[in-house]
PDB file of C-alpha atoms in Angstrom:
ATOM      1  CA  UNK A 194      -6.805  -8.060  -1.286  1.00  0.00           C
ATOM      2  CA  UNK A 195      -8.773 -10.638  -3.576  1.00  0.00           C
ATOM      3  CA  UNK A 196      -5.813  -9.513  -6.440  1.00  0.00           C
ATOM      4  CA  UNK A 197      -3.328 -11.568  -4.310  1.00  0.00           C
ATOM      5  CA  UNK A 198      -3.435 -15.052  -4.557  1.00  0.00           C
ATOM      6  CA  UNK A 199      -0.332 -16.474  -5.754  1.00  0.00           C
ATOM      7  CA  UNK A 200      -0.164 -15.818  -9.469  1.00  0.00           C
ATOM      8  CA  UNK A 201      -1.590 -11.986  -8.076  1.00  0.00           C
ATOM      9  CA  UNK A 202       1.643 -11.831  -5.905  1.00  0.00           C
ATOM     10  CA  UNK A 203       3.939 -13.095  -8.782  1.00  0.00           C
ATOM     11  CA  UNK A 204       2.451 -10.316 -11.253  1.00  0.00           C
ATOM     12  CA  UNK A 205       2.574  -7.715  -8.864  1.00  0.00           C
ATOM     13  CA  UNK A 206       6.001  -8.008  -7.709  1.00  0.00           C
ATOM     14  CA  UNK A 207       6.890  -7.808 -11.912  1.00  0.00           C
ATOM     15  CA  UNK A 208       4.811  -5.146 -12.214  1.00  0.00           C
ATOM     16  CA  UNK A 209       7.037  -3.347  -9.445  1.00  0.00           C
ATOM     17  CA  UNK A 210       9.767  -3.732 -11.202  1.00  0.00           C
ATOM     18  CA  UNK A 211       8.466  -3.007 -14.776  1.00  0.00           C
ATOM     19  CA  UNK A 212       9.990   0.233 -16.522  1.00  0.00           C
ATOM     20  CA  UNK A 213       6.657   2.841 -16.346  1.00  0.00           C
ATOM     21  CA  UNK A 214       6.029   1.509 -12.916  1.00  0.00           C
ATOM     22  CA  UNK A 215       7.471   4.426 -10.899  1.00  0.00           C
ATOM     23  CA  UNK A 216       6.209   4.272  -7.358  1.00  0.00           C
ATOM     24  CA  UNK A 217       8.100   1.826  -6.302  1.00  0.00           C
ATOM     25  CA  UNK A 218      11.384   3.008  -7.160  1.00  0.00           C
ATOM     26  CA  UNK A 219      10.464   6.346  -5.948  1.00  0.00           C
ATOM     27  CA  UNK A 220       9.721   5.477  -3.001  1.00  0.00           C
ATOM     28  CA  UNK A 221      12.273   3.044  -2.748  1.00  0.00           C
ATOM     29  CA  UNK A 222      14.667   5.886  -3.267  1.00  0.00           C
ATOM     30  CA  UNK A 223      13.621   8.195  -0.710  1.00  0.00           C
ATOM     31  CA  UNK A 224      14.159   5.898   1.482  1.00  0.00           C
ATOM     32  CA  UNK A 225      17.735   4.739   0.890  1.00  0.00           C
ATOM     33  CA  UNK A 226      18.953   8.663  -0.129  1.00  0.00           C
ATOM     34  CA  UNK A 227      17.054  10.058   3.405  1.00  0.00           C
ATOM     35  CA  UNK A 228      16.827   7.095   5.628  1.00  0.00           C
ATOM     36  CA  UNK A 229      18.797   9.433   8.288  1.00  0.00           C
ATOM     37  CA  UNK A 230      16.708  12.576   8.135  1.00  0.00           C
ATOM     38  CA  UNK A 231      13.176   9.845   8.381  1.00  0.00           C
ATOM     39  CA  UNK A 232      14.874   7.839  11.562  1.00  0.00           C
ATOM     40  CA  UNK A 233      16.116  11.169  13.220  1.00  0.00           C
ATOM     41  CA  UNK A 234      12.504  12.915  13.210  1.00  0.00           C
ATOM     42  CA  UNK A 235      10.774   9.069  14.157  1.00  0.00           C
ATOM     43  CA  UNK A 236      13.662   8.939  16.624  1.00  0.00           C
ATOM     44  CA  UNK A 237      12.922  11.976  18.590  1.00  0.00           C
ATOM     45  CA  UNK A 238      13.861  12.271  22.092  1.00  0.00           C
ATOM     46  CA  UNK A 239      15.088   8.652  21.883  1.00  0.00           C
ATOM     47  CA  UNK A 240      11.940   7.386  23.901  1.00  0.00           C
ATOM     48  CA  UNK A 241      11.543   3.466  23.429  1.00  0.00           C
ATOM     49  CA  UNK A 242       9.305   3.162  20.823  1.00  0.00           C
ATOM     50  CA  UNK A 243       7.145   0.310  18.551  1.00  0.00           C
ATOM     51  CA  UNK A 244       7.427   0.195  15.050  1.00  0.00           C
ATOM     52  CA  UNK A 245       4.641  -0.902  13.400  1.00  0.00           C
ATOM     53  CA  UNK A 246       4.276  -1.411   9.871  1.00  0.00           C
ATOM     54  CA  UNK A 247       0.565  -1.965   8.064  1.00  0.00           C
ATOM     55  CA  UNK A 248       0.943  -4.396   5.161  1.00  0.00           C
ATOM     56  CA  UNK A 249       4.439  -4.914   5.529  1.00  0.00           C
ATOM     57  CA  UNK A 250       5.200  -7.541   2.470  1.00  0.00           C
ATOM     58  CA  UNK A 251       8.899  -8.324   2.191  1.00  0.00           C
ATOM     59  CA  UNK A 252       9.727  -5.239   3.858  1.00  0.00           C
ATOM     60  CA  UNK A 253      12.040  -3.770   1.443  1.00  0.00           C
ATOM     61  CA  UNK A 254      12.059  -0.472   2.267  1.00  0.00           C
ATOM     62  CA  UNK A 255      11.471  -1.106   5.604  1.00  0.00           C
ATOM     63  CA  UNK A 256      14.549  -2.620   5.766  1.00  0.00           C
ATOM     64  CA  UNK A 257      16.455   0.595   4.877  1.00  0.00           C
ATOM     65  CA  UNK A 258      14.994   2.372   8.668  1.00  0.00           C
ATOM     66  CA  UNK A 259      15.500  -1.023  10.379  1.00  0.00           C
ATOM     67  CA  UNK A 260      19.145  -1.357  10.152  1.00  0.00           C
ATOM     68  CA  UNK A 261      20.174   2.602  10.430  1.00  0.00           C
ATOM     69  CA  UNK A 262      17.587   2.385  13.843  1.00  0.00           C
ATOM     70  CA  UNK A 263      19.921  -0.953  15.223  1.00  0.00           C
ATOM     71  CA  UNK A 264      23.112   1.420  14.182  1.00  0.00           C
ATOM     72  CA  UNK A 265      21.986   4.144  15.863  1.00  0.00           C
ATOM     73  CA  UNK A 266      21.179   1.566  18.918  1.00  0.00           C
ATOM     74  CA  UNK A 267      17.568   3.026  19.181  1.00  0.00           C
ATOM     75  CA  UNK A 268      15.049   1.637  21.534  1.00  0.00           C
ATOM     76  CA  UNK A 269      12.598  -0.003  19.243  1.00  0.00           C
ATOM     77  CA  UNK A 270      10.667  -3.418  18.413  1.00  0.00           C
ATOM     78  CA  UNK A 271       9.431  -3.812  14.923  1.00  0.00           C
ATOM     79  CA  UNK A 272       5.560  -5.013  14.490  1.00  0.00           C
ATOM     80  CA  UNK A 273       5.289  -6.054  10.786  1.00  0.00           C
ATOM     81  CA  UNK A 274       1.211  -6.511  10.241  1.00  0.00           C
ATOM     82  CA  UNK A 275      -0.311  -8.586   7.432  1.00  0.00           C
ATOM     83  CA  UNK A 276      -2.900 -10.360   6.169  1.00  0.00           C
ATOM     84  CA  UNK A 277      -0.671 -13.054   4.966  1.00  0.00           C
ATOM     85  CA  UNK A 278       0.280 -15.405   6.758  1.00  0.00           C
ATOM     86  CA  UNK A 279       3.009 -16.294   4.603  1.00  0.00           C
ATOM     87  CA  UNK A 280       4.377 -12.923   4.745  1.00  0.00           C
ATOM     88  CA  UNK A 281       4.933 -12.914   8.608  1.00  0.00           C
ATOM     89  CA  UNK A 282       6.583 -16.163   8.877  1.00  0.00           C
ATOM     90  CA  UNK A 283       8.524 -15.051   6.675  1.00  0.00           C
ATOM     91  CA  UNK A 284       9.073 -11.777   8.230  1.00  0.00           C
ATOM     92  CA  UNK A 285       9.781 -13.577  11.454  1.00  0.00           C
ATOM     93  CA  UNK A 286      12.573 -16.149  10.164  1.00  0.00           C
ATOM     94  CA  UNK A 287      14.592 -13.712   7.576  1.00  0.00           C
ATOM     95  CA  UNK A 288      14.814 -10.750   9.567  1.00  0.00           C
ATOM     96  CA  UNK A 289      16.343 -11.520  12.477  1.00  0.00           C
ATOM     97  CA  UNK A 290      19.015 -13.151  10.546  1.00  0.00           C
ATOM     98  CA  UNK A 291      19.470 -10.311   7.998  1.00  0.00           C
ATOM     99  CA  UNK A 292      19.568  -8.093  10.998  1.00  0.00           C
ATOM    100  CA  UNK A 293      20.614  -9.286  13.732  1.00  0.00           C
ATOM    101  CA  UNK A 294      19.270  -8.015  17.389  1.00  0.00           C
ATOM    102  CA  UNK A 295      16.112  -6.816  15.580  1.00  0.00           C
ATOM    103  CA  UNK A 296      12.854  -7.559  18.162  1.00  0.00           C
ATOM    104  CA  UNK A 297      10.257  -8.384  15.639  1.00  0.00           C
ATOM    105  CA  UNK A 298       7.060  -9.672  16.750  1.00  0.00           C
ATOM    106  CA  UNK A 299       4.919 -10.472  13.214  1.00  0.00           C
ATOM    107  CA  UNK A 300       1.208  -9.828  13.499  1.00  0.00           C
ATOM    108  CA  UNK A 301      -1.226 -11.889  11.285  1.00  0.00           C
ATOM    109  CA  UNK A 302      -4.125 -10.487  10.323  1.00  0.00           C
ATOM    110  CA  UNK A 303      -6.697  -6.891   9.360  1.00  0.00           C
ATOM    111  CA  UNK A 304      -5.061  -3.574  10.110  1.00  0.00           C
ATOM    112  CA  UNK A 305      -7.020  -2.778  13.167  1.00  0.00           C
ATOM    113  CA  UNK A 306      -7.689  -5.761  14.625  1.00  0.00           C
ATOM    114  CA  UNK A 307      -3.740  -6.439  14.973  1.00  0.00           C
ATOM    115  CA  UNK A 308      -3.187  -2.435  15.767  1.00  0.00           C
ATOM    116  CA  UNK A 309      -5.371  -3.850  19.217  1.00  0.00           C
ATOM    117  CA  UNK A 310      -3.015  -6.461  19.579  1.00  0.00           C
ATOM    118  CA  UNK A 311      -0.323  -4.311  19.226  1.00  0.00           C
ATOM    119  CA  UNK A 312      -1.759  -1.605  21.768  1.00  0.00           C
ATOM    120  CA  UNK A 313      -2.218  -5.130  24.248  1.00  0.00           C
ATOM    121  CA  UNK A 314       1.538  -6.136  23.878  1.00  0.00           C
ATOM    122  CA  UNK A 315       3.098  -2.759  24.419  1.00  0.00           C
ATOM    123  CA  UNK A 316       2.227   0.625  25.900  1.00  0.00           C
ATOM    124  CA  UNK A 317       5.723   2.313  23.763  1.00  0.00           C
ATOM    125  CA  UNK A 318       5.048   5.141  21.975  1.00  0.00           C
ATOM    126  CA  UNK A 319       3.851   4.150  18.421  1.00  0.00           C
ATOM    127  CA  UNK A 320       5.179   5.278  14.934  1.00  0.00           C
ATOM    128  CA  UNK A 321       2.686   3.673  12.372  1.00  0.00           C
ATOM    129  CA  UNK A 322       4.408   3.062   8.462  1.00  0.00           C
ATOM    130  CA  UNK A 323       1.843   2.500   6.069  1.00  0.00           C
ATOM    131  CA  UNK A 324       3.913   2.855   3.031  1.00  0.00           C
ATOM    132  CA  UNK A 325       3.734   2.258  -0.777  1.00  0.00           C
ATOM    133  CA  UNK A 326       0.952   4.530  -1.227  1.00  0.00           C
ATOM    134  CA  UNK A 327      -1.657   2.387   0.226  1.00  0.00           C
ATOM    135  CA  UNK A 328      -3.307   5.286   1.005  1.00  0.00           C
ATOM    136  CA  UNK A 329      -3.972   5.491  -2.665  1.00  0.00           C
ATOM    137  CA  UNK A 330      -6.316   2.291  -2.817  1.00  0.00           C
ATOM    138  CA  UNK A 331      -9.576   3.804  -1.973  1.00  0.00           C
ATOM    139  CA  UNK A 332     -11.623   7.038  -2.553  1.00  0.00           C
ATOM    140  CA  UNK A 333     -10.760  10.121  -0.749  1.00  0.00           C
ATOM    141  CA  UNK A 334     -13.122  10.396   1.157  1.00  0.00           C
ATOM    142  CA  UNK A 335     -12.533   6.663   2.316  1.00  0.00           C
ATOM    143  CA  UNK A 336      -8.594   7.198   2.474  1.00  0.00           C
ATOM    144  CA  UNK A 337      -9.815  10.244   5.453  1.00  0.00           C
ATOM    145  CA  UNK A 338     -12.063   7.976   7.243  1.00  0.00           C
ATOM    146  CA  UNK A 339      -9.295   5.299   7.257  1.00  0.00           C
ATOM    147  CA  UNK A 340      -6.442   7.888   8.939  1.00  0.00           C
ATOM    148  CA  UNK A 341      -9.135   8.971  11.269  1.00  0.00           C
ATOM    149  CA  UNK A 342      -9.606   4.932  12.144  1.00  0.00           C
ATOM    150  CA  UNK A 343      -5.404   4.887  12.431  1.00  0.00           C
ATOM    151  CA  UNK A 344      -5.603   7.790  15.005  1.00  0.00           C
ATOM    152  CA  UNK A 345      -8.353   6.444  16.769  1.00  0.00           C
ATOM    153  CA  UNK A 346      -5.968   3.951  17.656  1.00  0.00           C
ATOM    154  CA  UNK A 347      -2.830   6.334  18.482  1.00  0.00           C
ATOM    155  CA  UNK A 348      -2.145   8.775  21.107  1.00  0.00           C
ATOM    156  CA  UNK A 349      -1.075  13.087  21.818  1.00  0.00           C
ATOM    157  CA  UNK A 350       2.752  11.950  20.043  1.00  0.00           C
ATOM    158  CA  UNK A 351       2.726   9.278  18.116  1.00  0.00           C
ATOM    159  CA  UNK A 352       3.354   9.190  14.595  1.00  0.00           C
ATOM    160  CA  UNK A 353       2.124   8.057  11.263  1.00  0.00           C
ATOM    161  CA  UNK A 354       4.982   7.890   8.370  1.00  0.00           C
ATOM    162  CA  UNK A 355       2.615   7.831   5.031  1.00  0.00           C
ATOM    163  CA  UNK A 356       3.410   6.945   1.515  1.00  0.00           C
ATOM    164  CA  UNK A 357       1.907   8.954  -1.248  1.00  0.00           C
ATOM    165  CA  UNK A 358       1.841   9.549  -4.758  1.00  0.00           C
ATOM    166  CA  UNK A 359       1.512  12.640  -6.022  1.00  0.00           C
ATOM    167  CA  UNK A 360      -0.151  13.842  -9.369  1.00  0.00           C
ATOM    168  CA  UNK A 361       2.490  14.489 -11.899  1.00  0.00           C
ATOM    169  CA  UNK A 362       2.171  14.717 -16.025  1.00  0.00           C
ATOM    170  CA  UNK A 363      -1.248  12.676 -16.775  1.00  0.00           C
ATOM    171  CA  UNK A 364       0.954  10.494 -19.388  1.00  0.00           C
ATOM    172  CA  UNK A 365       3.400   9.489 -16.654  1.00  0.00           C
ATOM    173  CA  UNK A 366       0.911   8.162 -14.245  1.00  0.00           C
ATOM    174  CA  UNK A 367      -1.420   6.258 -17.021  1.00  0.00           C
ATOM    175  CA  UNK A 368       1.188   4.395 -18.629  1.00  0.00           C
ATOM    176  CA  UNK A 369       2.000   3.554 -14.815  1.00  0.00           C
ATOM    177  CA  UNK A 370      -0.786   1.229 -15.244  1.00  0.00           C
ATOM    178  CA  UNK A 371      -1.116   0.904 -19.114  1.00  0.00           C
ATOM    179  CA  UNK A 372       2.541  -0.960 -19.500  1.00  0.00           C
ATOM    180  CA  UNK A 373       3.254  -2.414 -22.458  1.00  0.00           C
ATOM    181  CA  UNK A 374       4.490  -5.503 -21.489  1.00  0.00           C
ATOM    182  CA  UNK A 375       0.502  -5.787 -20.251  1.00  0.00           C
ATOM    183  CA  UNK A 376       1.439  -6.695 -16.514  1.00  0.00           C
ATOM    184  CA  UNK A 377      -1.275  -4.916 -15.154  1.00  0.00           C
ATOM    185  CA  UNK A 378      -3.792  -5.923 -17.444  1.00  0.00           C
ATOM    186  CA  UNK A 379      -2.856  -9.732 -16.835  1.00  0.00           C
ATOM    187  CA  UNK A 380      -3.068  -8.524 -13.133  1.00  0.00           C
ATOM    188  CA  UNK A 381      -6.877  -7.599 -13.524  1.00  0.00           C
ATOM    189  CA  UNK A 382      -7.549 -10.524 -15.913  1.00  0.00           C
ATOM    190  CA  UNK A 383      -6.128 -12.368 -12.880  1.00  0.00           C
ATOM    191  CA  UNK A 384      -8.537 -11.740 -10.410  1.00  0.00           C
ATOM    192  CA  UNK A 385     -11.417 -13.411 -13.126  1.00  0.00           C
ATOM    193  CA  UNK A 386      -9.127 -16.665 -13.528  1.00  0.00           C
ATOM    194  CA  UNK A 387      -8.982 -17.088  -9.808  1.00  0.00           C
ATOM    195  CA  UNK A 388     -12.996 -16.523  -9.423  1.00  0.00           C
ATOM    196  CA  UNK A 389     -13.735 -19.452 -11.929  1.00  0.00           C
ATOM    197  CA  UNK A 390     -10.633 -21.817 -10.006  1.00  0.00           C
ATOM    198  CA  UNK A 391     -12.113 -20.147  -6.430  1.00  0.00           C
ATOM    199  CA  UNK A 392     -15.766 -19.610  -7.142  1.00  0.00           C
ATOM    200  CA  UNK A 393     -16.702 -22.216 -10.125  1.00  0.00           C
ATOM    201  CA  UNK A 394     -17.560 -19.350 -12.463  1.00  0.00           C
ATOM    202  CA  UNK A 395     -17.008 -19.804 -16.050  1.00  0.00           C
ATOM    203  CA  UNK A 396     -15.693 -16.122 -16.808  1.00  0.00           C
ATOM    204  CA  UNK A 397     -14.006 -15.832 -20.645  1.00  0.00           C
ATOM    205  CA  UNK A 398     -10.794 -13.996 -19.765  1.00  0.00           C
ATOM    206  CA  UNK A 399     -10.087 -13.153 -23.447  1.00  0.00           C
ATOM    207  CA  UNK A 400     -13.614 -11.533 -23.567  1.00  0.00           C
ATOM    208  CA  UNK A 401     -12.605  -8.732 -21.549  1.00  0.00           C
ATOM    209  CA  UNK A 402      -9.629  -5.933 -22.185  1.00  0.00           C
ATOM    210  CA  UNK A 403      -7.969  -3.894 -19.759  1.00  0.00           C
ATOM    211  CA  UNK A 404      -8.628  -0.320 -19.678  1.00  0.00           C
ATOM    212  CA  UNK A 405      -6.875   2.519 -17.424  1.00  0.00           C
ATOM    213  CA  UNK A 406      -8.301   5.849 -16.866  1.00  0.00           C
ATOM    214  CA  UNK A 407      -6.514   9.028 -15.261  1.00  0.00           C
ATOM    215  CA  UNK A 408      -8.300  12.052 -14.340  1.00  0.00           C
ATOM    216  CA  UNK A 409      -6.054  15.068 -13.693  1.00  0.00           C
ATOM    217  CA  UNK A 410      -8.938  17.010 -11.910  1.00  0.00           C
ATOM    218  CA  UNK A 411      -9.725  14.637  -9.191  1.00  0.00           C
ATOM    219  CA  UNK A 412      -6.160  12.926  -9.490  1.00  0.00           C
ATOM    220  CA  UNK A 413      -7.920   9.472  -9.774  1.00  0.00           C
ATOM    221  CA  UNK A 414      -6.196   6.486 -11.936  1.00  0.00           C
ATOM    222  CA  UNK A 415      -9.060   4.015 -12.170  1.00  0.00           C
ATOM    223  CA  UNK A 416      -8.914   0.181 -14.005  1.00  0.00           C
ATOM    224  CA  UNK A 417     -11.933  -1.002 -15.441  1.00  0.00           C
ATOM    225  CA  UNK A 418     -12.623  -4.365 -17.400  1.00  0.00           C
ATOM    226  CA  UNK A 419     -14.757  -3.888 -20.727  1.00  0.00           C
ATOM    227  CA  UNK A 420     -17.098  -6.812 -21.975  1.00  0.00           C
ATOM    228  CA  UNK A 421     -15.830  -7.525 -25.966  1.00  0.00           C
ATOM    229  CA  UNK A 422     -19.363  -9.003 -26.416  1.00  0.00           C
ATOM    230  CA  UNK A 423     -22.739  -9.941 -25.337  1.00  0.00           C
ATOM    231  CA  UNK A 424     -21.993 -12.781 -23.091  1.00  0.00           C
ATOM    232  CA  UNK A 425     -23.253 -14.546 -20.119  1.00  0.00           C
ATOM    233  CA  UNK A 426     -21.620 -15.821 -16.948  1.00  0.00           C
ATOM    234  CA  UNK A 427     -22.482 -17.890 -14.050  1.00  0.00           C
ATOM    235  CA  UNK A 428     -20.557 -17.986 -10.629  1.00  0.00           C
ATOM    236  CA  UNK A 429     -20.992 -20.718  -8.405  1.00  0.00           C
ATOM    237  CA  UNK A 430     -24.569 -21.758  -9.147  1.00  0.00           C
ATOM    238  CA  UNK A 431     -25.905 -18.300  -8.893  1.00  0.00           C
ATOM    239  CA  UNK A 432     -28.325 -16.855 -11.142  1.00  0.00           C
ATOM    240  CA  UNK A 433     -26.677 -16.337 -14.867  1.00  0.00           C
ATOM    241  CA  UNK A 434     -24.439 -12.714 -14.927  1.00  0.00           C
ATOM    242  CA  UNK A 435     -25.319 -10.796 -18.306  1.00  0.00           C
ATOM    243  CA  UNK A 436     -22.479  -8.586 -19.555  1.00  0.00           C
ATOM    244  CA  UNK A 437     -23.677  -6.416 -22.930  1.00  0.00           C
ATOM    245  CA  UNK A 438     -21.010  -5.350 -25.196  1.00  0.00           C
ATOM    246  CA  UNK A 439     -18.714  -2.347 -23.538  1.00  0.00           C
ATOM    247  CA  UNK A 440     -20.409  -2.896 -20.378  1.00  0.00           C
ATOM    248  CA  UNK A 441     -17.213  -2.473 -17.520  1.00  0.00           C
ATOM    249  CA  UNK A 442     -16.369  -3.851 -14.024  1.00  0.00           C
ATOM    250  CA  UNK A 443     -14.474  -1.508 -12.059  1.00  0.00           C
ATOM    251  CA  UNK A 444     -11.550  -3.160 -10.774  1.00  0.00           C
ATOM    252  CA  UNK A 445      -9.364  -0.650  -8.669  1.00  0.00           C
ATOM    253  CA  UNK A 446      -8.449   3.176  -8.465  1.00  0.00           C
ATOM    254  CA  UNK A 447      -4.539   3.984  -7.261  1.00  0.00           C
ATOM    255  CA  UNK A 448      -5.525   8.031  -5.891  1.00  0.00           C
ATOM    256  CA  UNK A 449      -3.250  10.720  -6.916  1.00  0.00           C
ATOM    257  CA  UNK A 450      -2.593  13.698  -4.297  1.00  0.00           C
ATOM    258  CA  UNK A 451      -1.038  17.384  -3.902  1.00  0.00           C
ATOM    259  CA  UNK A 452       1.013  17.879  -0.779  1.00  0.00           C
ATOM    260  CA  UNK A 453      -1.802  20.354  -0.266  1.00  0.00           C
ATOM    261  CA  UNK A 454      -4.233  17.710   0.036  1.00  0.00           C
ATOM    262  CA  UNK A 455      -2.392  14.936   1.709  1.00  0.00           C
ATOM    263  CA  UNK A 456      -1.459  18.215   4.459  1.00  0.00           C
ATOM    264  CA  UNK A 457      -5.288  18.868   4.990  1.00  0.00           C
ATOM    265  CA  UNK A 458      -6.196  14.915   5.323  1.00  0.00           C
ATOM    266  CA  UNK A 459      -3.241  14.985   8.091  1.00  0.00           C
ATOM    267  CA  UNK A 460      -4.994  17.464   9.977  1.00  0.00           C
ATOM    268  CA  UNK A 461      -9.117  16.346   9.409  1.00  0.00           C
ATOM    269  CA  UNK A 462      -7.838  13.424  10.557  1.00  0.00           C
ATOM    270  CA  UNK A 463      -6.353  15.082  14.005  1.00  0.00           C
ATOM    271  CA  UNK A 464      -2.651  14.638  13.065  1.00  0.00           C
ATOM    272  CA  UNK A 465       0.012  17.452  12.473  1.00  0.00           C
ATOM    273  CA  UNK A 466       2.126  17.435   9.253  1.00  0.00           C
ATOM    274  CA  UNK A 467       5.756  17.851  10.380  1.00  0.00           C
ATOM    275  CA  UNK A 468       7.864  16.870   7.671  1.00  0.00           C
ATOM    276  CA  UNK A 469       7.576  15.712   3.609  1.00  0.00           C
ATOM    277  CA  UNK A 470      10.809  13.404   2.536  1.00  0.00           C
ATOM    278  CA  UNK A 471      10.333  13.600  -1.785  1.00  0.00           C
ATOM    279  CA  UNK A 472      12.106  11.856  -4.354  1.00  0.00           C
ATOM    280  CA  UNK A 473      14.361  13.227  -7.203  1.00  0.00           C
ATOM    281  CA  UNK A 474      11.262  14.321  -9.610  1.00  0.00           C
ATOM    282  CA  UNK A 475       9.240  15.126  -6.464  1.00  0.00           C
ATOM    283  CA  UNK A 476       6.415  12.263  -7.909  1.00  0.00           C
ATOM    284  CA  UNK A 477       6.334  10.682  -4.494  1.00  0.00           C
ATOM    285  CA  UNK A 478       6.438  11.817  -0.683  1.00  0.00           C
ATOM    286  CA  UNK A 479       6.882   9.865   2.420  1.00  0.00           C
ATOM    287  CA  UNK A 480       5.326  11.911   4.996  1.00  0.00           C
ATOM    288  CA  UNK A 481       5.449  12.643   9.227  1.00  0.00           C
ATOM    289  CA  UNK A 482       2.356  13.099  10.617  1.00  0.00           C
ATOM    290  CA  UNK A 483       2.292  13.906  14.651  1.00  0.00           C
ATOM    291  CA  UNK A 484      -0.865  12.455  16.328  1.00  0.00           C
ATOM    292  CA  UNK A 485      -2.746  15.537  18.143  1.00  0.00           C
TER     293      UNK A 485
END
C-alpha cells in the first residue's frame, strides 16, 4: 500500500488505462458482458445478503453488479472496505446518487479488521469481492494463507467472488508491466521520491532503472529496482544504505495462475469452486467460490 500516495494513485489509474495493461479491461469486460450470469449465482435463493467488497477503489466494476442487483430488487447492502479514507467518503457520497436506493455502509480501514465490523453490523449471509487480481500481490503460498484468513471469517454458504489473472504468452504479461510509455517504472521510482519527501532520505531516482521479470514456470511477474552505480543513501538519520552497482530492491510481484491452481487454492482454503466467468482471450477469470 506504500505505492499509493497521491502521485502513486495518479500513475496507477494511467497505468490502468495504458495500451499493454490488460487486466483491467479484462476484467472490466467480464463484468459488463456477464454481469447477469455473476448476480444470478451470488443471488441464489434470493436470501438477504451483504456485499462486501475488499479494496473497493472507485468501484468501477463494482458498479456493473450494483445496479443489475437494485434491478433485479435483490435484498442486499453494499460494504465497500478500504484503507483510504478518501476512497469511502467518496464511496459514501457518489453512490447513492449514481444509484439510487443503494444501502452502502463504507468501512475504513485493514481487510480483517473491517470484515469484524462487518460480521458486528450484520448477521446476512456474506458474498466477499476481492477483485482486480489482488490475489496476485503476494506469493502463493501467502495468497493461500490469506483465503484461508477470508474464510476464517465466513460461514457453511457464503461466497467469495475472486479476481485472477491467468498465465498467458510470457510477452503479453511482461510488457504488462514493461510499457513503453514507462508508467510502471515511474510507478516504482515513485515509491523512492515519496521515502525522501516521507522519510528524509536522499535516494537518486535517476540512479536506479526499472526492471520486470516474468517466469512462465512459477507464473511470477516480479519488479525489481537496479542500482546504476556505487552509491550511498541515508534515510531519516539512520545508518548510511550502500547500494553496489546492479545490486536490486525488489519492489512487487503481480502472480500469474492456471484455473487448475486457483481451483486447488479454493479448496485448501475450505471453499468450493462453483463457477469461472472468463474474458474474450480467456487471460482473466472472475471466480465463485462456496464457503464449506
Amino acid at each position: 500500500m506504500y505505492f499509493y500516495d497521491a502521485n502513486g494513485d495518479k500513475l496507477f489509474q494511467d497505468l490502468m488505462n495504458c495500451e499493454e495493461y490488460y487486466p483491467t479491461n479484462c476484467e472490466l469486460e467480464i463484468f459488463s458482458e456477464k454481469t447477469a450470469d455473476i448476480c444470478n449465482a451470488i443471488i441464489g435463493s434470493g436470501d438477504p445478503f451483504d456485499l462486501i467488497e475488499l479494496g473497493a477503489g472507485d468501484a468501477t466494476k463494482s458498479t456493473y453488479l450494483l445496479k443489475y442487483l437494485l434491478e433485479q430488487k435483490a435484498d442486499f447492502n453494499y460494504l465497500p472496505i478500504d484503507i483510504s479514507s478518501n476512497v469511502i467518503s467518496y464511496l459514501n457520497i457518489t453512490l447513492p446518487v449514481t444509484l439510487p436506493g443503494l444501502n452502502i455502509t463504507g468501512l475504513n480501514g485493514e481487510y480483517f479488521d473491517m470484515l469484524k465490523k462487518a460480521s458486528s453490523i450484520s448477521g446476512r449471509r456474506k458474498v466477499i469481492m476481492f477483485l482486480g487480481s489482488n490475489i496476485g500481490n503476494m506469493p502463493v503460498d501467502a495468497a493461500e494463507q490469506f483465503c484461508m484468513d477470508v474464510r476464517n471469517h465466513l460461514s457453511p454458504g457464503d461466497m467469495l467472488l475472486i479476481g485472477v489473472d491467468l498465465k498467458k504468452n510470457p510477452k503479453t504479461v511482461l510488457a504488462a508491466y514493461n510499457d513503453k510509455e514507462g508508467i510502471t517504472k515511474r510507478f516504482n521510482l515513485n515509491l523512492l521520491e515519496r521515502i525522501n519527501r516521507e522519510l528524509n532520505a536522499n535516494f537518486d531516482v535517476n540512479q536506479f532503472e526499472h526492471y520486470p521479470t516474468y517466469d512462465p514456470e512459477t507464473g511470477a511477474c516480479k519488479s525489481y529496482l537496479i542500482s546504476k552505480a556505487d552509491q550511498d543513501v541515508r534515510i531519516n538519520g539512520m545508518e548510511t544504505i550502500h547500494f553496489v552497482k546492479d545490486e536490486y530492491i525488489f519492489m512487487e510481484i503481480s502472480q500469474k495462475f492456471t484455473v487448475q491452481q486457483i481451483d486447488q487454492m479454493a479448496i485448501k482454503a475450505s471453499f468450493k469452486p462453483i463457477a469461472h466467468f472468463f474474458d474474450s482471450k480467456h487471460w482473466f477469470t472472475d471466480a465463485i467460490w462456496v464457503a464449506q
